[in-house]
């Protein structure tokens, strides 16, 4: 978890290499996480992963380091998945 905290510190400092590492390390994991929960909907899984990383970057100062960074991201991703599923259901209903 110390490595997670260091990455977050670098991200908060605006380190571009840390930003690339963040996306490289977590995008695929979040995509697979979302893909499984979205029953194989690749487009929604990609949106969920991208939205999760963007939301996480905006709220990075709130990461306390009490759990692994991926656990924190997975929680955000679950919320993104719920939002995307709800939006898709509304679109189908229209």
C-alpha angles and dihedrals in degrees: 000000000000089000089054091052091050091050091050091049090052091048092050089051090056097250107170093201089055090051091054090047091049093054094040093049100042110027096076093043092050091045091054090045091053095039091059092049094045093054094247100313099151096187094052091044090054091048091048093051093047094045091047093054092046092048091046092053091051091050099036093119086065093062105109098184094234090126133024116288091243091056089054090047092048090056090052090046092053088056091047091050091051091049093048093047091049092048091048091050091051091049091051091048093055 
